Coordinates of C-alpha atoms in Angstrom, one line a residue:
X39 CA 106.9 117.1 146.1
X40 CA 107.0 115.0 142.9
X41 CA 104.7 114.6 140.1
X42 CA 102.1 111.6 141.1
X43 CA 102.3 108.5 139.1
X44 CA 99.4 107.4 137.0
X45 CA 98.9 103.8 137.6
X46 CA 96.5 101.8 135.3
X47 CA 93.7 100.5 137.4
X48 CA 93.3 97.4 135.2
X49 CA 95.5 94.6 133.9
X50 CA 94.5 95.8 130.4
X51 CA 95.4 99.1 131.0
X52 CA 98.9 97.8 132.4
X53 CA 99.5 95.8 129.2
X54 CA 98.3 98.8 127.0
X55 CA 101.0 101.0 128.6
X56 CA 103.7 98.5 128.1
X57 CA 102.7 98.1 124.3
X58 CA 102.8 101.7 124.0
X59 CA 106.3 102.2 125.2
X60 CA 107.6 99.8 122.4
X61 CA 109.6 101.3 119.5
X62 CA 107.0 102.4 116.8
X63 CA 108.2 99.4 114.5
X64 CA 108.0 96.9 117.6
X65 CA 104.5 98.1 118.2
X66 CA 103.5 97.6 114.7
X67 CA 104.7 94.3 114.4
X68 CA 102.9 93.1 117.7
X69 CA 99.5 94.6 116.3
X70 CA 100.0 92.8 113.1
X71 CA 100.8 89.5 115.0
X72 CA 97.8 90.0 117.2
X73 CA 95.5 89.9 114.1
X74 CA 97.3 86.9 112.6
X75 CA 96.2 85.2 115.8
X76 CA 97.5 83.8 119.2
X77 CA 99.9 81.2 117.6
X78 CA 101.7 81.4 114.0
X79 CA 104.2 79.5 112.0
X80 CA 107.1 81.6 110.8
X81 CA 106.3 81.2 107.1
X82 CA 103.0 82.9 107.7
X83 CA 104.6 85.8 109.4
X84 CA 107.1 86.1 106.6
X85 CA 104.4 86.5 103.9
X86 CA 102.1 88.6 105.9
X87 CA 104.8 91.0 107.2
X88 CA 106.2 93.2 104.4
X89 CA 109.7 94.0 105.6
X90 CA 113.2 92.6 105.1
X91 CA 113.9 89.2 106.8
X92 CA 116.4 90.7 109.1
X93 CA 114.4 93.5 110.6
X94 CA 111.8 91.0 111.0
X95 CA 113.9 88.5 112.9
X96 CA 115.4 91.4 115.0
X97 CA 112.1 92.7 115.9
X98 CA 110.6 89.0 116.7
X99 CA 113.8 88.6 118.9
X100 CA 113.2 91.9 120.8
X101 CA 109.5 91.1 121.5
X102 CA 110.7 87.7 122.8
X103 CA 112.9 89.4 124.9
X104 CA 110.6 91.7 126.3
X105 CA 108.3 88.7 127.2
X106 CA 105.3 89.4 124.6
X107 CA 105.9 86.3 122.5
X108 CA 107.9 83.2 122.9
X109 CA 109.3 80.9 120.2
X110 CA 108.2 76.9 120.3
X111 CA 109.9 74.2 118.2
X112 CA 107.6 72.6 115.9
X113 CA 107.7 70.6 112.7
X114 CA 108.6 71.5 109.7
X115 CA 109.2 75.0 111.2
X116 CA 109.2 77.2 114.4
X117 CA 105.9 78.7 115.7
X118 CA 105.3 81.8 117.8
X119 CA 102.9 82.3 120.4
X120 CA 101.8 85.2 122.7
X121 CA 102.9 84.5 126.1
X122 CA 99.4 85.6 127.4
X123 CA 95.9 85.4 125.5
X124 CA 95.3 88.7 127.0
X125 CA 98.4 90.5 125.5
X126 CA 97.0 89.7 122.1
X127 CA 93.7 90.8 123.1
X128 CA 94.9 94.2 124.0
X129 CA 97.3 94.4 121.2
X130 CA 94.7 93.5 118.7
X131 CA 92.1 95.9 120.1
X132 CA 94.7 98.9 119.7
X133 CA 94.5 98.3 115.7
X134 CA 92.2 100.7 114.2
X135 CA 89.1 98.8 112.7
X136 CA 89.7 99.5 109.0
X137 CA 93.2 98.4 109.4
X138 CA 92.3 95.2 111.1
X139 CA 89.8 94.4 108.1
X140 CA 92.7 94.8 105.6
X141 CA 95.1 92.6 107.6
X142 CA 92.5 89.9 108.3
X143 CA 92.0 89.5 104.6
X144 CA 95.4 89.5 103.9
X145 CA 96.2 86.9 106.6
X146 CA 93.3 84.8 104.8
X147 CA 94.9 85.2 101.5
X148 CA 98.3 84.0 102.5
X149 CA 96.7 81.0 104.5
X150 CA 95.1 79.9 101.1
X151 CA 98.3 80.2 99.4
X152 CA 100.6 78.6 101.9
X153 CA 98.3 75.6 102.8
X154 CA 96.5 75.2 99.3
X155 CA 97.4 71.7 99.4
X156 CA 95.6 70.7 102.6
X157 CA 93.2 73.7 102.9
X158 CA 90.7 71.5 104.7
X159 CA 92.9 71.8 107.9
X160 CA 92.3 75.4 107.8
X161 CA 88.5 76.2 107.1
X162 CA 88.2 77.4 110.9
X163 CA 90.9 79.9 110.5
X164 CA 89.8 81.2 107.2
X165 CA 86.2 81.8 108.5
X166 CA 87.8 83.5 111.3
X167 CA 89.7 85.8 109.2
X168 CA 87.4 86.4 106.5
X169 CA 84.5 87.0 108.6
X170 CA 86.6 90.0 110.2
X171 CA 87.3 91.4 106.7
X172 CA 85.4 93.4 104.2
X173 CA 85.1 90.4 101.9
X174 CA 81.6 89.2 103.0
X175 CA 81.0 86.6 100.0
X176 CA 84.6 85.1 100.9
X177 CA 83.8 85.0 104.7
X178 CA 80.2 83.3 103.9
X179 CA 82.1 80.7 101.7
X180 CA 84.7 79.9 104.6
X181 CA 81.9 79.8 107.1
X182 CA 79.9 77.3 105.1
X183 CA 83.0 74.8 104.7
X184 CA 83.7 75.2 108.3
X185 CA 80.4 74.3 109.5
X186 CA 80.3 71.3 106.9
X187 CA 83.4 70.1 108.3
X188 CA 82.3 70.4 111.9
X189 CA 79.3 68.7 111.3
X190 CA 81.0 65.9 109.3
X191 CA 83.0 65.6 112.7
X192 CA 79.9 65.7 114.6
X193 CA 80.6 68.7 116.3
X194 CA 77.0 70.0 115.7
X195 CA 77.0 73.0 118.2
X196 CA 80.1 74.5 116.3
X197 CA 78.6 73.6 113.0
X198 CA 75.2 75.6 114.0
X199 CA 77.4 78.4 115.2
X200 CA 79.3 78.7 112.0
X201 CA 76.1 78.4 109.7
X202 CA 74.3 81.0 111.8
X203 CA 77.0 83.3 111.5
X204 CA 76.9 83.0 107.7
X205 CA 73.1 83.6 107.4
X206 CA 73.7 86.4 109.6
X207 CA 76.3 87.8 107.3
X208 CA 74.4 86.9 104.1
X209 CA 71.7 89.5 105.2
X210 CA 73.9 92.2 104.1
X211 CA 74.3 91.1 100.5
X212 CA 71.8 91.9 97.5
X213 CA 69.3 89.1 96.7
X214 CA 70.9 87.8 93.5
X215 CA 70.3 84.3 92.2
X216 CA 73.5 83.1 93.4
X217 CA 72.8 84.5 96.7
X218 CA 69.6 82.8 96.8
X219 CA 71.2 79.5 96.2
X220 CA 74.1 80.4 98.6
X221 CA 71.5 81.0 101.5
X222 CA 69.3 77.9 100.4
X223 CA 72.6 75.5 100.9
X224 CA 73.1 77.3 104.3
X225 CA 69.6 76.7 105.5
X226 CA 69.6 73.3 104.6
X227 CA 72.9 72.6 106.5
X228 CA 71.8 74.5 109.6
X229 CA 68.5 72.5 109.6
X230 CA 70.4 69.3 109.3
X231 CA 72.6 70.2 112.4
X232 CA 69.6 71.4 114.3
X233 CA 67.5 68.5 114.1
X234 CA 70.5 66.4 115.6
X235 CA 70.8 68.7 118.5
X236 CA 67.4 69.8 119.3
X237 CA 65.4 67.1 117.6
X238 CA 63.1 67.3 114.5
X239 CA 60.1 69.1 116.0
X240 CA 62.1 72.1 117.4
X241 CA 60.8 75.5 116.2
X242 CA 64.4 76.4 114.9
X243 CA 64.4 73.2 112.8
X244 CA 60.9 74.2 111.5
X245 CA 61.9 77.7 110.6
X246 CA 64.9 76.6 108.7
X247 CA 63.0 74.1 106.6
X248 CA 60.5 76.8 106.0
X249 CA 62.6 79.5 104.8
X250 CA 64.6 76.7 102.6
X251 CA 61.2 75.9 101.1
X252 CA 60.6 79.4 100.0
X253 CA 64.0 80.0 98.7
X254 CA 63.8 76.5 96.8
X255 CA 60.9 77.7 94.9
X256 CA 62.9 80.7 93.6
X257 CA 66.3 79.0 92.7
X258 CA 66.4 75.4 94.2
X259 CA 67.0 72.0 92.1
X260 CA 65.4 68.8 92.8
X261 CA 68.1 67.3 95.2
X262 CA 67.6 70.3 97.4
X263 CA 63.7 69.8 96.9
X264 CA 64.1 66.3 98.1
X265 CA 66.0 67.2 101.0
X266 CA 63.5 69.9 102.3
X267 CA 60.9 67.4 101.8
X268 CA 62.9 64.6 103.7
X269 CA 63.2 67.1 106.7
X270 CA 59.7 68.1 106.6
X271 CA 58.7 64.3 106.6
X272 CA 60.7 63.6 109.5
X273 CA 59.1 66.5 111.3
X274 CA 55.8 65.7 110.6
X275 CA 56.5 62.0 111.3
X276 CA 58.0 62.9 114.9
X277 CA 55.2 65.3 115.5
X278 CA 52.6 62.5 115.0
X279 CA 51.0 63.9 112.1
X280 CA 51.4 60.6 110.3
X281 CA 49.1 61.3 107.2
X282 CA 50.8 64.4 106.1
X283 CA 54.2 62.4 106.7
X284 CA 52.8 59.6 104.4
X285 CA 51.9 62.2 101.7
X286 CA 55.2 63.5 102.0
X287 CA 56.9 60.2 101.8
X288 CA 55.0 59.5 98.5
X289 CA 56.3 62.8 97.1
X290 CA 60.0 61.9 98.0
X291 CA 59.4 58.6 96.3
X292 CA 58.2 60.2 93.2
X293 CA 61.3 62.5 92.9
X294 CA 63.6 59.7 94.0
X295 CA 62.3 57.5 91.0
X296 CA 62.7 60.5 88.7
X297 CA 66.3 61.1 89.5
X298 CA 67.1 57.4 89.8
X299 CA 69.7 57.9 92.6
X300 CA 70.2 54.8 94.6
X301 CA 71.0 57.0 97.9
X302 CA 67.7 58.9 97.2
X303 CA 65.6 55.6 96.7
X304 CA 67.1 54.4 99.8
X305 CA 65.6 57.3 101.8
X306 CA 62.4 57.5 99.8
X307 CA 61.5 53.8 100.4
X308 CA 62.8 54.0 104.1
X309 CA 60.6 57.2 105.0
X310 CA 57.4 55.6 103.6
X311 CA 58.1 52.5 105.0
X312 CA 58.5 53.8 108.4
X313 CA 55.4 56.0 108.2
X314 CA 53.4 53.0 107.1
X315 CA 54.9 51.0 110.0
X316 CA 53.6 53.4 112.6
X317 CA 50.2 53.4 111.1
X318 CA 49.8 49.9 111.5
X319 CA 50.2 48.5 107.9
X320 CA 53.2 46.2 108.7
X321 CA 53.2 44.0 105.5
X322 CA 53.1 47.1 103.2
X323 CA 55.9 48.8 105.4
X324 CA 58.0 45.7 105.3
X325 CA 57.8 45.7 101.4
X326 CA 59.1 49.3 101.2
X327 CA 61.6 48.8 104.1
X328 CA 63.2 45.8 102.1
X329 CA 63.3 47.6 99.1
X330 CA 65.4 50.4 101.0
X331 CA 67.7 47.8 102.1
X332 CA 68.1 46.4 98.7
X333 CA 69.1 50.0 97.4
X334 CA 71.4 50.6 100.3
X335 CA 74.8 51.1 99.1
X336 CA 77.2 52.3 101.9
X337 CA 79.7 54.7 100.0
X338 CA 76.7 56.3 98.0
X339 CA 74.8 57.0 100.9
X340 CA 77.6 58.4 103.2
X341 CA 77.4 61.8 101.4
X342 CA 73.9 62.1 101.8
X343 CA 73.5 61.5 105.5
X344 CA 76.7 63.5 106.3
X345 CA 74.8 66.5 104.7
X346 CA 71.3 65.7 105.6
X347 CA 71.9 64.9 109.5
X348 CA 70.6 62.1 111.4
X349 CA 71.7 58.6 111.4
X350 CA 73.3 56.5 108.9
X351 CA 70.8 55.4 106.2
X352 CA 71.9 51.6 106.4
X353 CA 71.4 51.5 110.3
X354 CA 68.1 53.3 110.1
X355 CA 66.7 50.8 107.4
X356 CA 67.7 47.8 109.2
X357 CA 66.5 49.4 112.6
X358 CA 63.0 49.8 111.1
X359 CA 62.7 46.7 109.3
X360 CA 63.6 44.9 112.5
X361 CA 60.7 46.6 114.3
X362 CA 58.5 45.5 111.2
X363 CA 59.6 41.9 111.3
X364 CA 58.8 41.8 115.0
X365 CA 55.2 43.2 114.6
X366 CA 54.6 40.6 111.9
X367 CA 55.7 37.9 114.3
X368 CA 59.1 37.1 113.6
X369 CA 61.2 37.9 116.9
X370 CA 64.2 36.3 116.0
X371 CA 64.6 37.8 112.6
X372 CA 63.8 41.3 114.2
X373 CA 66.7 40.6 116.8
X374 CA 69.0 39.6 113.8
X375 CA 68.3 42.7 112.0
X376 CA 68.8 44.8 115.1
X377 CA 72.2 43.2 115.9
X378 CA 73.1 43.9 112.2
X379 CA 72.4 47.5 112.6
X380 CA 74.3 47.8 115.8
X381 CA 77.4 46.0 114.0
X382 CA 77.3 48.6 111.1
X383 CA 76.9 51.7 113.5
X384 CA 79.9 50.6 115.5
X385 CA 82.2 50.5 112.2
X386 CA 80.8 54.1 111.2
X387 CA 82.6 55.7 114.4
X388 CA 79.6 57.9 114.3
X389 CA 78.1 58.5 117.7
X390 CA 74.7 59.6 116.6
X391 CA 74.3 56.4 114.3
X392 CA 75.5 54.1 117.2
X393 CA 73.1 56.0 119.6
X394 CA 70.2 55.5 117.5
X395 CA 70.9 51.9 116.9
X396 CA 71.3 51.4 120.7
X397 CA 68.1 53.2 121.7
X398 CA 66.4 51.2 119.1
X399 CA 67.7 47.9 120.3
X400 CA 66.8 48.9 123.7
X401 CA 63.1 49.5 122.4
X402 CA 63.1 46.0 120.8
X403 CA 64.4 44.0 123.9
X404 CA 61.5 45.9 125.6
X405 CA 58.9 44.4 123.3
X406 CA 60.6 40.9 123.9
X407 CA 60.4 41.7 127.5
X408 CA 64.1 41.4 128.2
X409 CA 64.7 43.8 131.0
X410 CA 68.4 43.5 131.0
X411 CA 69.2 43.8 127.5
X412 CA 66.7 46.8 127.5
X413 CA 68.8 48.4 130.3
X414 CA 72.1 47.5 128.9
X415 CA 71.5 49.0 125.4
X416 CA 69.5 52.0 127.0
X417 CA 72.6 52.8 129.3
X418 CA 75.2 52.9 126.5
X419 CA 72.8 54.9 124.3
X420 CA 72.1 57.3 127.1
X421 CA 75.9 57.9 127.8
X422 CA 76.4 58.6 124.0
X423 CA 73.4 61.1 124.0
X424 CA 74.3 62.8 127.0
X425 CA 78.1 63.2 125.8
X426 CA 77.2 64.7 122.4
X427 CA 73.7 66.5 123.2
X428 CA 71.5 64.4 121.4
X429 CA 68.2 65.4 123.1
X430 CA 65.9 63.1 121.4
X431 CA 67.7 59.9 121.8
X432 CA 68.5 60.9 125.6
X433 CA 64.7 61.1 126.5
X434 CA 63.9 57.8 124.8
X435 CA 66.9 55.9 126.3
X436 CA 65.8 57.4 130.0
X437 CA 62.0 56.2 129.4
X438 CA 63.0 52.7 128.2
X439 CA 65.8 52.4 131.1
X440 CA 63.2 53.4 133.7
X441 CA 60.8 50.5 132.3
X442 CA 63.8 48.2 132.5
X443 CA 64.3 49.1 136.2
X444 CA 60.7 48.7 137.1
X445 CA 60.7 45.2 135.5
X446 CA 63.3 44.3 137.7
X447 CA 61.7 45.2 140.9
X448 CA 62.5 49.1 141.1
X449 CA 59.2 50.2 140.4
X450 CA 59.3 53.6 142.1
X451 CA 62.7 54.6 140.7
X452 CA 61.7 53.3 137.3
X453 CA 58.4 55.5 137.3
X454 CA 60.5 58.5 138.2
X455 CA 63.0 57.9 135.4
X456 CA 60.2 57.3 132.9
X457 CA 58.3 60.5 133.9
X458 CA 61.8 62.6 133.6
X459 CA 62.1 61.0 130.2
X460 CA 58.6 61.8 129.0
X461 CA 58.9 65.3 130.2
X462 CA 62.2 65.9 128.6
X463 CA 60.7 64.4 125.2
X464 CA 57.7 66.6 125.1
X465 CA 60.0 69.6 125.7
X466 CA 61.5 68.8 122.1
X467 CA 57.9 68.6 120.5
X468 CA 57.8 65.1 119.7
X469 CA 54.3 63.4 119.7
X470 CA 55.3 60.0 118.0
X471 CA 55.5 57.2 120.2
X472 CA 53.3 59.2 122.9
X473 CA 51.0 55.9 123.0
X474 CA 53.7 53.6 123.6
X475 CA 55.4 55.5 126.2
X476 CA 52.2 56.2 128.2
X477 CA 51.4 52.4 127.8
X478 CA 54.9 51.6 129.3
X479 CA 53.9 53.8 132.5
X480 CA 50.5 52.2 132.6
X481 CA 52.0 48.7 132.9
X482 CA 54.3 49.7 135.8
X483 CA 51.5 51.5 137.7
X484 CA 49.2 48.3 137.0
X485 CA 52.0 46.1 138.7
X486 CA 52.3 48.5 141.5
X487 CA 48.5 48.2 142.2
X488 CA 47.5 51.6 140.9
X489 CA 45.2 50.4 138.1
X490 CA 42.8 53.4 138.4
X491 CA 46.0 55.5 137.3
X492 CA 47.0 53.1 134.9
X493 CA 43.6 53.0 133.1
X494 CA 43.6 56.7 133.1
X495 CA 47.0 56.6 131.2
X496 CA 45.8 54.1 128.8
X497 CA 42.9 56.3 128.0
X498 CA 45.1 59.0 127.2
X499 CA 47.2 56.6 125.1
X500 CA 44.1 55.5 123.1
X501 CA 43.2 59.4 122.7
X502 CA 46.6 60.1 121.3
X503 CA 46.6 56.9 119.0
X504 CA 43.3 58.3 117.4
X505 CA 44.5 61.7 116.9
X506 CA 47.8 60.8 115.3
X507 CA 46.7 57.6 113.3
X508 CA 49.5 55.7 115.1
X509 CA 48.1 52.1 115.1
X510 CA 51.1 50.1 115.4
X511 CA 50.5 49.5 119.2
X512 CA 46.6 49.2 119.1
X513 CA 46.4 45.7 119.7
X514 CA 48.9 45.9 122.7
X515 CA 46.8 48.8 124.3
X516 CA 43.8 47.1 124.2
X517 CA 45.5 43.8 125.5
X518 CA 47.0 45.8 128.5
X519 CA 43.5 47.7 129.2
X520 CA 41.7 44.2 129.2
X521 CA 44.3 42.7 131.6
X522 CA 43.9 45.8 134.1
X523 CA 40.0 45.8 133.8
X524 CA 40.0 41.9 134.4
X525 CA 42.5 42.4 137.6
X526 CA 40.4 45.1 138.7
X527 CA 37.1 43.1 138.5
X528 CA 38.7 40.1 140.4
X529 CA 39.7 42.6 143.2
X530 CA 36.1 43.7 143.3
X531 CA 34.8 40.2 143.4
X532 CA 32.9 39.4 146.8
X533 CA 34.9 37.4 149.1
X534 CA 35.2 36.2 152.8
X535 CA 31.8 34.7 152.8
X536 CA 30.1 37.3 150.9
X537 CA 27.9 35.8 148.1
X538 CA 28.6 36.9 144.8
X539 CA 25.7 38.6 143.0
X540 CA 24.4 37.2 139.6
X541 CA 25.2 40.5 137.9
X542 CA 28.9 40.5 139.2
X543 CA 29.4 37.0 138.4
X544 CA 28.3 37.4 134.9
X545 CA 30.5 40.4 134.4
X546 CA 33.4 38.6 135.6
X547 CA 32.7 35.7 133.4
X548 CA 32.4 37.9 130.4
X549 CA 35.8 39.4 130.9
X550 CA 37.5 36.0 131.8
X551 CA 36.3 34.9 128.4
X552 CA 38.5 37.6 126.7
X553 CA 41.8 37.1 128.9
X554 CA 44.3 36.1 126.6

């Protein structure tokens, strides 16, 4: 009876057994290649693998013949790739950890040398290799650059991953002045990407800005202080704490005027103008917003918004100014500013700026009672928000589309959408515009004959307005409440031969005298 064969129970085991059967020099090369990556150019292999070229080519040919690798034509040189990703994983795991670290750093340095004239194309690779080496500072540097590049390309989840990994690695470093500055830059970058994906009110965003503020007090500059205050302003603003948002906007204006940077002056005037607009101080808000537009210069502002997250400043300024013009009684001027903002956003090739402009335009069409325009802009904005994961834009778009559907005769479906959007919006922690969205629902309930429920929602809206200081829609809330009460009184008036009492008649006449 023969010796029983040992059959590996897993595919990994089979691959490991195949690798173990390789000649020592073939196995060593395969392990080194596994550290380089799944695929790699020949020039990189030649510089990382320290052995005569003739031997290297012989070993590569042998590994191809044994179907571990294959060569694929590429320009300007050939590239090699592992035939199966699992083969690379098994070969990689067979390398001792300390040896891996040495090889990863070596690969990183060779990549920097070979591609020094176009290094921005390789930040992700460099981050991968240095993160797995013993060179923590270099790893943090490359992760930061890779994250910035991802954010500029609107790959915000990827950027968040890079920044978070870099911050985790930085915990192992001593707290020197240089390390404080490094962490501060990372925290600001993380906060900017988080607020686009999760919304400014998300706890993670608050944590990043709180940590940034503490670090800035120990080693930041005025521009970083400005970036922190702007992030905190947006957080206060969206959460409906308008009094604090206004104070923060005034601090931003002081810093911007001291630095005299047009890009910062745009942001400072815009933030203060926006908060004043929501507080119902329309004329003063218009003054600040027009100054923001006057200071705006596209090339100077691109760097700020690409680092700070959010929509392009010119787009935001035009949208806010359009809203202010509407409330001041200039509906046509408001529409023209909104259209200009949309045109600018479409030329930016920036999904978030375009989504912002579209959802805003939907809101302006809603104020103009243009249901089809509201639905058209909302649906385009919703599609962008869903594709890129912009939570705050998505919820606002769904609410506005719900109103548009209800306005066009689909009341029940519209209400379902509005409630869905409102629930999603509340999940982000946003409180701003709560009176507005409640009023939209109240209007639809009123048209469906559910006036008691509509009046309850309006009472909630008025209470929210009082708590936040958000007075921009105060007149509209009272107008809508008056209409609902008047309709209710008319329905309750005696009919069908019943005689109207003097008291009910007097009440009806008083209500009718206030009907707009």
